[in-house]
Short mmCIF file of C-alpha atoms and ligand atoms in Angstrom, two decimals:
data_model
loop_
_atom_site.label_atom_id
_atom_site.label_comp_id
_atom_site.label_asym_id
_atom_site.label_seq_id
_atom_site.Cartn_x
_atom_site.Cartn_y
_atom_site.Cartn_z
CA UNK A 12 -101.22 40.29 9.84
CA UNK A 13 -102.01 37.77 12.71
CA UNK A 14 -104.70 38.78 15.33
CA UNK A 15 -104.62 43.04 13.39
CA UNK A 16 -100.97 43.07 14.43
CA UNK A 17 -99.27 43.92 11.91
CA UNK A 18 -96.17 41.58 10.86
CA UNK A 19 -93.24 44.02 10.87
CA UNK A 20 -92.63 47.27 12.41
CA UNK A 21 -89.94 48.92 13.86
CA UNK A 22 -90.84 48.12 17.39
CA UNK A 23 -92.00 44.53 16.56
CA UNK A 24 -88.31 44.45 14.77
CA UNK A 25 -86.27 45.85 17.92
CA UNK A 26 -88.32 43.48 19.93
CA UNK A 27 -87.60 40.75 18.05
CA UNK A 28 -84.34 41.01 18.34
CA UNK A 29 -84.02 41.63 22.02
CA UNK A 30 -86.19 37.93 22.19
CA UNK A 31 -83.67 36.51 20.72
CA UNK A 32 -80.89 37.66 22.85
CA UNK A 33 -82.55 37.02 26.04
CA UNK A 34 -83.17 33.26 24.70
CA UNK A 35 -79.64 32.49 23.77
CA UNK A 36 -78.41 34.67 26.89
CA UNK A 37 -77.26 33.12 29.97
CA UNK A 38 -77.20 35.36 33.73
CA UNK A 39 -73.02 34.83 34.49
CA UNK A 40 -72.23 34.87 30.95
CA UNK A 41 -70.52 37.51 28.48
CA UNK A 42 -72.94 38.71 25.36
CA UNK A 43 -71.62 36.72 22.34
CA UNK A 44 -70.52 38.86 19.55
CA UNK A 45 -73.79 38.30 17.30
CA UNK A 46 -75.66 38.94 20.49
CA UNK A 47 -73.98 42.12 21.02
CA UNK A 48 -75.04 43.20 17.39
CA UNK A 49 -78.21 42.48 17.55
CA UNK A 50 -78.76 44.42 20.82
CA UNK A 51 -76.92 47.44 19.32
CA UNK A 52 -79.52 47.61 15.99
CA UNK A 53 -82.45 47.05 18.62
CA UNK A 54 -80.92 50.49 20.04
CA UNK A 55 -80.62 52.16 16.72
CA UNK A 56 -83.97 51.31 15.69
CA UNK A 57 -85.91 52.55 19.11
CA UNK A 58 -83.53 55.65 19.07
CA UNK A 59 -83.19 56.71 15.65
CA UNK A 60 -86.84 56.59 15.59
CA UNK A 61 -88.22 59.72 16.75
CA UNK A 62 -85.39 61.44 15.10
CA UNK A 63 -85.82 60.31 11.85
CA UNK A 64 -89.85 61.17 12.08
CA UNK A 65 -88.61 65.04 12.36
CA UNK A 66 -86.46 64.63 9.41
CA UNK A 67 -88.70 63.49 6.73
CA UNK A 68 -92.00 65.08 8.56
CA UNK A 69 -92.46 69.30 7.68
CA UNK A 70 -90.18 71.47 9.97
CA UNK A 71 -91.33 74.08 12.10
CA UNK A 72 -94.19 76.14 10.64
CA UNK A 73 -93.39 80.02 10.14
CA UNK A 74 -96.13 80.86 12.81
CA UNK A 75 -95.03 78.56 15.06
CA UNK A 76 -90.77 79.35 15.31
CA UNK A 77 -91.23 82.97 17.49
CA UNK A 78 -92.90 80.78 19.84
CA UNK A 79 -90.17 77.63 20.05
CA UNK A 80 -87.33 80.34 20.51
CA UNK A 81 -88.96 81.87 22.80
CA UNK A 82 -89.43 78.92 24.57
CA UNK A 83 -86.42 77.69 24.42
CA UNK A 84 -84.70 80.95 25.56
CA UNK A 85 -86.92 82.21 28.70
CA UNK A 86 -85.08 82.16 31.97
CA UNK A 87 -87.65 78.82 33.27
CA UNK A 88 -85.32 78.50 36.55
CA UNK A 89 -85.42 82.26 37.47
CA UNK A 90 -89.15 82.74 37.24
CA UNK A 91 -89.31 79.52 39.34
CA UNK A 92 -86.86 80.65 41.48
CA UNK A 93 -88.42 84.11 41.69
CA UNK A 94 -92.26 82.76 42.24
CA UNK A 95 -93.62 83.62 39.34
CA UNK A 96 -94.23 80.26 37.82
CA UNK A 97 -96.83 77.20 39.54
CA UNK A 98 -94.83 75.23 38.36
CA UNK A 99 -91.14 74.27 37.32
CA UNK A 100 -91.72 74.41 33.69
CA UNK A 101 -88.99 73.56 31.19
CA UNK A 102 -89.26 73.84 27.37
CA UNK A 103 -89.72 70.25 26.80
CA UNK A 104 -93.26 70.58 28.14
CA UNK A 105 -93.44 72.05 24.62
CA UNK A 106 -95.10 69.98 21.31
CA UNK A 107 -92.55 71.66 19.17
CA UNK A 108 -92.80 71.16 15.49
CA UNK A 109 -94.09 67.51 14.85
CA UNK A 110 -96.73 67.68 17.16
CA UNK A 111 -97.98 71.16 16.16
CA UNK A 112 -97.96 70.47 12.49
CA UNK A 113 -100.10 67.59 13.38
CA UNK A 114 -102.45 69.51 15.61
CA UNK A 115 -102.58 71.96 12.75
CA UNK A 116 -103.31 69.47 10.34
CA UNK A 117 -106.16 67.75 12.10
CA UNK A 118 -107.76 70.83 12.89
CA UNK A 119 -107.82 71.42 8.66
CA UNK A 120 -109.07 67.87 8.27
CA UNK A 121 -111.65 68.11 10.57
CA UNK A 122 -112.55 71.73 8.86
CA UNK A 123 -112.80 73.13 12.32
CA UNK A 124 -114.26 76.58 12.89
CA UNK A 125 -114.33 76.04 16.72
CA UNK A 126 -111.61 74.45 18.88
CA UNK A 127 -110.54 74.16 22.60
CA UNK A 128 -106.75 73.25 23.61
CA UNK A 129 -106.54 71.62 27.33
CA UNK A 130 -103.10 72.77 28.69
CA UNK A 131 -101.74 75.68 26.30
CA UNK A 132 -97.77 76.00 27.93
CA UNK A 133 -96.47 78.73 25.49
CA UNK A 134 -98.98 77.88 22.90
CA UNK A 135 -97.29 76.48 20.48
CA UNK A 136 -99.65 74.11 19.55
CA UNK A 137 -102.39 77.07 20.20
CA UNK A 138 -101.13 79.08 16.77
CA UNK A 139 -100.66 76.17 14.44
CA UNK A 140 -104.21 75.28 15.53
CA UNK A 141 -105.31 79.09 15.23
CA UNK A 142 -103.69 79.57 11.68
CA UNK A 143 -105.78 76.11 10.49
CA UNK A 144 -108.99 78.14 11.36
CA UNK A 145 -110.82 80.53 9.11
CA UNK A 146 -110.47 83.82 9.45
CA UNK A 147 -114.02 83.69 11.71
CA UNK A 148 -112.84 80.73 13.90
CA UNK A 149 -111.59 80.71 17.62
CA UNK A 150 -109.78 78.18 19.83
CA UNK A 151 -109.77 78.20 23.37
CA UNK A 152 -106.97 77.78 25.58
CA UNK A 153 -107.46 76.75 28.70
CA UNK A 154 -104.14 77.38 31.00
CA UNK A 155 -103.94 77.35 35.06
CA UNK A 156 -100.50 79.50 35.26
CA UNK A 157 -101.15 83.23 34.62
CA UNK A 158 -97.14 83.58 34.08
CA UNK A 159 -97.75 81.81 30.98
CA UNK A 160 -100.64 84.15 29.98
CA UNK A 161 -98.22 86.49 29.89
CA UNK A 162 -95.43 85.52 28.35
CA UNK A 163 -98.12 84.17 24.96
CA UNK A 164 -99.26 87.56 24.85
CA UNK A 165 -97.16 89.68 22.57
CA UNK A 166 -96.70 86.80 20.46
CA UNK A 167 -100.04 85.51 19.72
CA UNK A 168 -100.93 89.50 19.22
CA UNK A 169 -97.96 89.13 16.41
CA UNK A 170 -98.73 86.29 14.68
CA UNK A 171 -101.59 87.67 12.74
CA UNK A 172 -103.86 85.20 14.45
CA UNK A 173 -104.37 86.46 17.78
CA UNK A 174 -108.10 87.63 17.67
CA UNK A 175 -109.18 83.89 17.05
CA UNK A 176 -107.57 83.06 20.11
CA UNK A 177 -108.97 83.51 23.66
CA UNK A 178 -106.79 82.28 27.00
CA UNK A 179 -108.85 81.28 29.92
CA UNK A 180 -106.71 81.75 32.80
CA UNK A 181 -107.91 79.16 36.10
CA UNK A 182 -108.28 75.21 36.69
CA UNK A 183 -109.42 73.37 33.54
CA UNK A 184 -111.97 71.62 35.42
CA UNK A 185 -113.94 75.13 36.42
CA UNK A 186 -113.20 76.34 32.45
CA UNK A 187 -114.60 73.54 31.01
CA UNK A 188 -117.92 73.75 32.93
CA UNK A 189 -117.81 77.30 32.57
CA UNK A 190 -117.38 76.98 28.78
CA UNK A 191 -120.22 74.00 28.94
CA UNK A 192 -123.06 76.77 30.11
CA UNK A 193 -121.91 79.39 27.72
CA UNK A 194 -122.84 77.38 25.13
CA UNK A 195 -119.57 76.34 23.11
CA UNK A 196 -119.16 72.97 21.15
CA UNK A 197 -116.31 72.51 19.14
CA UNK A 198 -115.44 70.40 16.01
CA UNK A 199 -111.85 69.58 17.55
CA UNK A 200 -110.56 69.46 21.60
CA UNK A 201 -106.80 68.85 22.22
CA UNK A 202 -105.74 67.60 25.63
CA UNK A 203 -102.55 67.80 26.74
CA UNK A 204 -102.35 69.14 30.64
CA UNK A 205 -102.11 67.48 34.14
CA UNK A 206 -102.57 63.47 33.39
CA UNK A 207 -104.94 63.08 36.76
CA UNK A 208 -107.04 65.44 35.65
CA UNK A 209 -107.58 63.82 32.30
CA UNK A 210 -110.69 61.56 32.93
CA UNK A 211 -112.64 63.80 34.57
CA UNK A 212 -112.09 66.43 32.02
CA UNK A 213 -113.30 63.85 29.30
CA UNK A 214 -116.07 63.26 31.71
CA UNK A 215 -117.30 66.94 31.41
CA UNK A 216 -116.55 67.50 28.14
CA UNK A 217 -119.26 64.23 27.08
CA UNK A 218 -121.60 65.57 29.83
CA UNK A 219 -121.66 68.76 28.19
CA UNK A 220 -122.09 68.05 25.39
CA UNK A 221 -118.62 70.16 24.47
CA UNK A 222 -117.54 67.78 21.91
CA UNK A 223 -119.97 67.91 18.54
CA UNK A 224 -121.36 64.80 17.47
CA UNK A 225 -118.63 63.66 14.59
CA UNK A 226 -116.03 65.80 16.44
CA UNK A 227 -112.83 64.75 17.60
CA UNK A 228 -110.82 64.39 21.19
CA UNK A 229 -107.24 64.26 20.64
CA UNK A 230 -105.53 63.42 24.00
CA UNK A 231 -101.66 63.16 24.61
CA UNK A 232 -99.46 61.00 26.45
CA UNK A 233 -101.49 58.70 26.31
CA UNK A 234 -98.63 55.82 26.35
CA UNK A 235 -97.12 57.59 29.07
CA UNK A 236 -93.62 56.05 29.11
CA UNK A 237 -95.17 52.97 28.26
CA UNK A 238 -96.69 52.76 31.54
CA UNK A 239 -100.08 51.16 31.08
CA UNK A 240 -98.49 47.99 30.01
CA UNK A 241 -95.16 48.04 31.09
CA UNK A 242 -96.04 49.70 34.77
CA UNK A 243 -91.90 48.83 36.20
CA UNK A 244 -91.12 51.33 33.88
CA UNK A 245 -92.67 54.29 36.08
CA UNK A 246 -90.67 54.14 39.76
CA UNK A 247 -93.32 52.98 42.80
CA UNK A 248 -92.37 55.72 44.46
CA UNK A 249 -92.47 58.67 42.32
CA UNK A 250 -94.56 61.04 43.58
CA UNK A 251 -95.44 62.18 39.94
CA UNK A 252 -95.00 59.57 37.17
CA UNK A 253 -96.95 57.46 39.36
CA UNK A 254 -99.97 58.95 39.78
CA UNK A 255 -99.67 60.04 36.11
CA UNK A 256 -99.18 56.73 35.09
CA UNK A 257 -102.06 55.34 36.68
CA UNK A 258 -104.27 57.93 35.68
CA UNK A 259 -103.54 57.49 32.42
CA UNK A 260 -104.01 53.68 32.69
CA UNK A 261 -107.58 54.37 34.19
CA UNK A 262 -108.08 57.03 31.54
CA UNK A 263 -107.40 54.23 28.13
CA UNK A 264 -109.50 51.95 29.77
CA UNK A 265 -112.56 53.93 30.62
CA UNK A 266 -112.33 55.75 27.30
CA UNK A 267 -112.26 52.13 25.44
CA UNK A 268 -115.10 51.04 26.97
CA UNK A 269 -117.38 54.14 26.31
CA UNK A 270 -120.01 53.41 24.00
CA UNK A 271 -120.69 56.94 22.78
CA UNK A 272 -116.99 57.13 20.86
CA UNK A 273 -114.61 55.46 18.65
CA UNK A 274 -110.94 55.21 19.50
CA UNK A 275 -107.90 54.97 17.89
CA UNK A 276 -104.36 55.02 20.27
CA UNK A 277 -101.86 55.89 17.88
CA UNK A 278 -98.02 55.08 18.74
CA UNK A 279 -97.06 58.50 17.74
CA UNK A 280 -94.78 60.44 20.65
CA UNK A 281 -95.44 59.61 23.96
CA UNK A 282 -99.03 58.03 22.47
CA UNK A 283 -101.85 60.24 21.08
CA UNK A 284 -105.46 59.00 21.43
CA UNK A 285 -108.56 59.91 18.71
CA UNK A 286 -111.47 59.97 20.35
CA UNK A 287 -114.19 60.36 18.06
CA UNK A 288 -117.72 61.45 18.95
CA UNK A 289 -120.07 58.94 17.61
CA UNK A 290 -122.68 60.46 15.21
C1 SAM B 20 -97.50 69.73 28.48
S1 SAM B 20 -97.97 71.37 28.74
C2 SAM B 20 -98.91 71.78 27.31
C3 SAM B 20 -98.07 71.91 26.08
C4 SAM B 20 -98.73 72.64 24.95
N1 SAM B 20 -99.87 71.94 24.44
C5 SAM B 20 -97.69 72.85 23.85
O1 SAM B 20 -97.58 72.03 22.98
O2 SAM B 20 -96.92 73.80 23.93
C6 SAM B 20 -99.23 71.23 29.97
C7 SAM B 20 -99.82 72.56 30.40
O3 SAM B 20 -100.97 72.30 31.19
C8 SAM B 20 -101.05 73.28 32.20
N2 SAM B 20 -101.89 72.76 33.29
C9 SAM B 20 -101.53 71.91 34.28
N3 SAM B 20 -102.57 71.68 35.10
C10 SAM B 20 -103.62 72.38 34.60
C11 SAM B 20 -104.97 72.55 35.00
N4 SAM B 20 -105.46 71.93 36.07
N5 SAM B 20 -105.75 73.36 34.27
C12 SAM B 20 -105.27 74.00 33.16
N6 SAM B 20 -104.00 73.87 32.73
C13 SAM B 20 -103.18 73.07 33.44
C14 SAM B 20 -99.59 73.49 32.62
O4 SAM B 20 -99.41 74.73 33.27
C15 SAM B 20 -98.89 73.40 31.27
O5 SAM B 20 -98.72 74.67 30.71
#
């Protein structure tokens, strides 16, 4: 370890290696042979990655596979093309399997009875966290498309698990203070929706107390594309990585410097961040 980074890792490794090319590497002038090795195992270690996560990590929970094929065989270009959609929405807005086993999980560890999902798509990550609950628990999904109301409807009703969930259908931002006057806390809140809205939903979920003391915020993207410290990587002129990017840049650092909760970015995906409420 030098400064808590740890020695060796696969990125620290690809990087490493990349260093050295770009130090024996002249502009003009052909990669050498050992250069050109070295910058093909840099490749195979940031793109096997991912990959090789799914293959030793549990596939696809039973719950969750009506849902992925589902997803992955609705006509997304004709209901966009038809109206029917807000937005163009493919299937790799999806968690799939990885994600939802982990959103599962946590929701176990954290013995949740109550949780709220930020951004449901075709809730794939809403029934692995409904099957972690007990029989009396509820999760709820806060989605602004109604299309997508829909088309989770017959399926949550047959996964056995559909009375423990409840859709709201509108803006996050209204649900949330909506949600904050009825009452509800919850031991675990999963975020994973439109990026600019993303601090000021944190915002309202401390103000209202929606998060219980001990509880846990678990917030996606939170790398996004490496953005935050790599900003090049996101185009100037995007009209929608950008402001994404930035938000989420603004989002790390106000969230790091809140006194009231611990957090942990983990490199996992696209960069998931624990956001503990402080007891
Ligand atoms: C990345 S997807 C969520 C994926 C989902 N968690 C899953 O794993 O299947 C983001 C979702 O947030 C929804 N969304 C976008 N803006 C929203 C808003 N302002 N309020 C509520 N939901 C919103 C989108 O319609 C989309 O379904």
């Amino acid at each position: 370890m030098s400064d808590g980074i740890p020695a060796e890792t696969p990125l620290l490794s690809a990087s490493k290696l990349l260093a050295s090319i770009l130090s024996s590497s002249s502009e003009g002038q052909p990669l050498s042979s050992s250069s050109l090795a070295k910058l093909k195992l840099a490749h195979k270690l940031l793109s096997n990655l991912d990959p090789y996560l799914d293959e030793v990590s549990s596939k696809a929970p039973e719950i969750q596979k009506p849902l992925l094929k589902a997803t992955a065989e609705n006509d997304w270009e004709g209901a966009w093309k038809r109206g029917e959609t807000m937005f163009q929405l493919t299937p790799a807005w999806s968690a799939g399997a990885y994600e939802g086993n982990f959103v599962g999980m946590m929701t176990r560890i954290m013995n949740a009875k109550n949780a709220l999902e930020v951004g449901m798509f075709t809730g794939t990550t809403t029934v692995c966290i409904a099957s972690s609950l007990p029989k009396d628990g509820k999760v709820i999904a806060l989605e602004i498309d109604p299309y997508l109301a829909n088309f989770v409807k017959p399926h949550f009703d047959a996964s056995g698990h559909g009375d423990k969930i409840d859709v709201r259908v509108g803006g996050a931002a209204e649900s949330l203070v909506k949600i904050g006057e009825e009452g509800h806390q919850f031991e675990i809140i999963f975020i994973d929706a439109d990026k600019p809205g993303y601090l000021s939903y944190y915002k309202t979920i401390m103000e209202k107390n929606l998060l219980k003391k001990g509880g846990l915020l678990v917030v996606d993207n939170t790398l996004y594309k490496g953005s935050p410290f790599a900003p090049e990587i996101v185009d100037f002129d995007d009209e929608i990585s950008k402001p994404n990017a930035d938000a989420i840049t603004e989002f790390n650092k106000v969230v790091a410097a809140d006194e009231r909760v611990e957090v942990v970015l983990l490199p996992l995906r696209d960069g998931v961040t624990f956001i503990m409420n402080k007891e």
